[in-house]
Coordinates of C-alpha atoms in Angstrom, one line a residue:
G5 CA -5.0 -14.1 -33.9
I6 CA -6.8 -13.5 -37.0
N7 CA -8.7 -16.1 -38.7
A8 CA -9.2 -15.3 -42.3
E9 CA -10.1 -17.2 -45.5
Y10 CA -9.0 -16.1 -48.8
G11 CA -11.4 -15.6 -51.6
H12 CA -15.0 -14.5 -51.4
H13 CA -15.6 -15.4 -47.7
R14 CA -13.6 -13.8 -44.9
K15 CA -14.1 -14.2 -41.2
K16 CA -13.4 -11.6 -38.7
A17 CA -11.3 -12.6 -35.6
D18 CA -13.5 -13.3 -32.5
L19 CA -12.3 -10.6 -30.1
T20 CA -14.9 -11.2 -27.5
M21 CA -12.6 -12.8 -25.0
M22 CA -10.0 -10.0 -25.5
R23 CA -12.7 -7.3 -25.0
T24 CA -13.9 -9.0 -21.9
A25 CA -10.4 -9.2 -20.4
S26 CA -9.7 -5.7 -21.4
S27 CA -12.9 -4.6 -19.7
E28 CA -11.8 -6.2 -16.5
V29 CA -8.2 -4.6 -16.5
M30 CA -9.7 -1.2 -17.4
A31 CA -12.2 -1.4 -14.6
I32 CA -9.4 -1.8 -12.1
L33 CA -7.2 1.0 -13.6
A34 CA -10.1 3.4 -13.6
K35 CA -10.7 2.9 -9.9
H36 CA -7.2 4.1 -9.2
A37 CA -7.3 7.1 -11.5
T38 CA -8.4 10.7 -11.3
I39 CA -8.1 10.9 -14.9
F40 CA -8.6 7.8 -17.0
E41 CA -7.9 7.7 -20.7
R42 CA -8.4 4.4 -22.7
A43 CA -5.9 4.5 -25.7
S44 CA -6.8 1.1 -27.1
I45 CA -8.1 -2.4 -26.4
D46 CA -4.9 -3.1 -24.3
E47 CA -3.5 0.4 -23.4
A48 CA -4.6 3.2 -21.0
F49 CA -3.2 6.2 -19.4
I50 CA -4.0 7.0 -15.9
D51 CA -3.3 10.0 -13.7
I52 CA -2.6 8.9 -10.1
T53 CA -1.2 12.2 -8.9
A54 CA -3.8 12.5 -6.1
N55 CA -3.0 9.1 -4.7
V56 CA 0.8 9.9 -4.7
K57 CA 0.1 13.0 -2.9
R58 CA -1.6 11.1 -0.1
M59 CA 1.5 8.8 0.1
I60 CA 4.0 11.8 0.8
G61 CA 5.9 11.1 3.8
L62 CA 6.0 7.2 3.7
P63 CA 9.4 5.6 3.6
I64 CA 10.4 4.0 0.3
N65 CA 10.5 0.2 0.8
K66 CA 12.6 -1.4 -2.1
S67 CA 10.6 -4.7 -1.9
K68 CA 7.6 -2.7 -3.1
L69 CA 9.5 -2.0 -6.3
H70 CA 9.8 -5.6 -7.6
K71 CA 9.7 -5.7 -11.4
T72 CA 10.6 -2.0 -11.6
F73 CA 13.4 -0.6 -13.7
V74 CA 14.9 2.9 -13.8
A75 CA 15.3 4.3 -17.3
G76 CA 18.7 5.7 -17.8
Y77 CA 20.4 3.4 -15.2
E78 CA 22.7 0.6 -16.2
G79 CA 23.0 -2.9 -14.7
T80 CA 20.3 -5.5 -13.6
R81 CA 17.0 -4.5 -12.3
E82 CA 18.2 -5.1 -8.6
E83 CA 21.3 -2.9 -9.1
Q84 CA 19.1 -0.2 -10.7
I85 CA 16.7 -0.3 -7.7
S86 CA 19.4 -0.4 -5.1
R87 CA 21.2 2.7 -6.6
W88 CA 17.9 4.5 -7.0
S89 CA 16.8 3.8 -3.5
D90 CA 19.9 5.2 -2.2
H91 CA 19.6 8.2 -4.2
V92 CA 15.9 8.7 -3.1
T93 CA 16.6 8.2 0.5
G94 CA 18.4 11.5 0.8
C95 CA 15.7 13.4 -1.4
D96 CA 13.2 15.9 0.2
H97 CA 9.7 14.4 0.3
H98 CA 8.6 16.9 -2.1
S99 CA 11.1 16.3 -4.8
Y100 CA 10.2 14.9 -8.0
D101 CA 12.4 11.8 -7.6
Y102 CA 10.7 10.9 -4.3
K103 CA 7.3 11.3 -5.7
I104 CA 7.9 9.3 -9.0
T105 CA 9.2 6.5 -6.7
L106 CA 6.0 6.6 -4.8
A107 CA 4.3 6.5 -8.1
A108 CA 6.2 3.4 -9.0
V109 CA 5.2 1.7 -5.7
Y110 CA 1.5 2.6 -6.4
V111 CA 1.6 1.3 -10.0
N112 CA 3.2 -1.9 -8.8
M113 CA 0.3 -2.3 -6.4
I114 CA -2.1 -1.8 -9.2
R115 CA -0.3 -4.3 -11.4
D116 CA -0.5 -6.7 -8.4
Q117 CA -4.1 -6.2 -8.1
I118 CA -4.7 -6.8 -11.8
L119 CA -2.8 -10.0 -11.6
S120 CA -4.5 -11.2 -8.5
E121 CA -8.0 -10.4 -9.8
T122 CA -7.8 -11.2 -13.5
Q123 CA -4.6 -13.4 -13.7
F124 CA -3.4 -11.0 -16.5
T125 CA 0.0 -9.4 -16.4
C126 CA 0.8 -5.9 -17.7
S127 CA 3.5 -3.5 -18.3
A128 CA 3.7 0.1 -17.2
G129 CA 5.6 3.2 -17.6
I130 CA 5.8 5.9 -15.0
G131 CA 6.7 9.5 -16.1
A132 CA 5.8 13.1 -16.0
N133 CA 3.4 12.8 -18.9
K134 CA 1.7 10.2 -21.0
I135 CA 4.3 10.3 -23.9
V136 CA 7.1 9.7 -21.6
A137 CA 5.2 7.0 -19.8
K138 CA 4.3 5.3 -23.1
L139 CA 8.0 5.2 -24.2
A140 CA 9.0 3.8 -20.8
A141 CA 6.4 1.3 -20.8
G142 CA 7.8 -0.3 -24.0
T143 CA 11.3 -0.8 -22.6
H144 CA 10.9 -3.8 -20.2
K145 CA 8.0 -6.0 -21.5
P146 CA 6.3 -8.1 -20.5
D147 CA 5.2 -7.9 -16.8
S148 CA 7.5 -5.2 -15.6
Q149 CA 7.5 -1.4 -15.3
T150 CA 9.9 1.4 -15.9
M151 CA 9.9 4.7 -14.2
I152 CA 11.7 7.7 -15.8
P153 CA 13.0 10.6 -13.8
P154 CA 13.1 13.8 -15.8
D155 CA 17.0 13.8 -15.8
N156 CA 17.0 10.5 -17.4
I157 CA 14.5 11.3 -20.5
P158 CA 17.6 12.0 -22.6
A159 CA 19.1 8.7 -22.0
L160 CA 15.8 7.0 -22.9
Y161 CA 15.5 8.7 -26.2
Q162 CA 19.2 7.4 -27.0
T163 CA 17.8 3.8 -26.7
I164 CA 14.8 4.2 -29.1
N165 CA 15.0 3.5 -32.7
F166 CA 12.9 6.0 -34.5
T167 CA 12.9 4.5 -38.0

């Protein structure tokens, strides 16, 4: 929080602890990214395309998608993942839907590592670009992640209040 006194004397918030925590989380994110872009003290964009390409061919394990939501799908998180997993099981391993699911598995692993090493939780969005990922990340906070397949982007936009 901000600690301020009114009048002639003002104190600035001590952000030392937050900066230290941010540095720890950012260091973990940077290790996993081919492109790392820090957006603020508590937000970054990472490109994990190379890591996902190395995973192509692996089966999708629903248990590796805990705390994952699928933008554009209705129902509980478990129902969303069950329907999505059924869909992706029949997909070619070079399809976007399969690859974004691998990305969600990978991001979940990163988030588990952040929790294990720092005791901090984080939210994430997984999408084709950073704007879509940013919008998806805000849909299920805290401590969850949302993937957004391209076909579901219009549904995501319908849920956002742009006032």
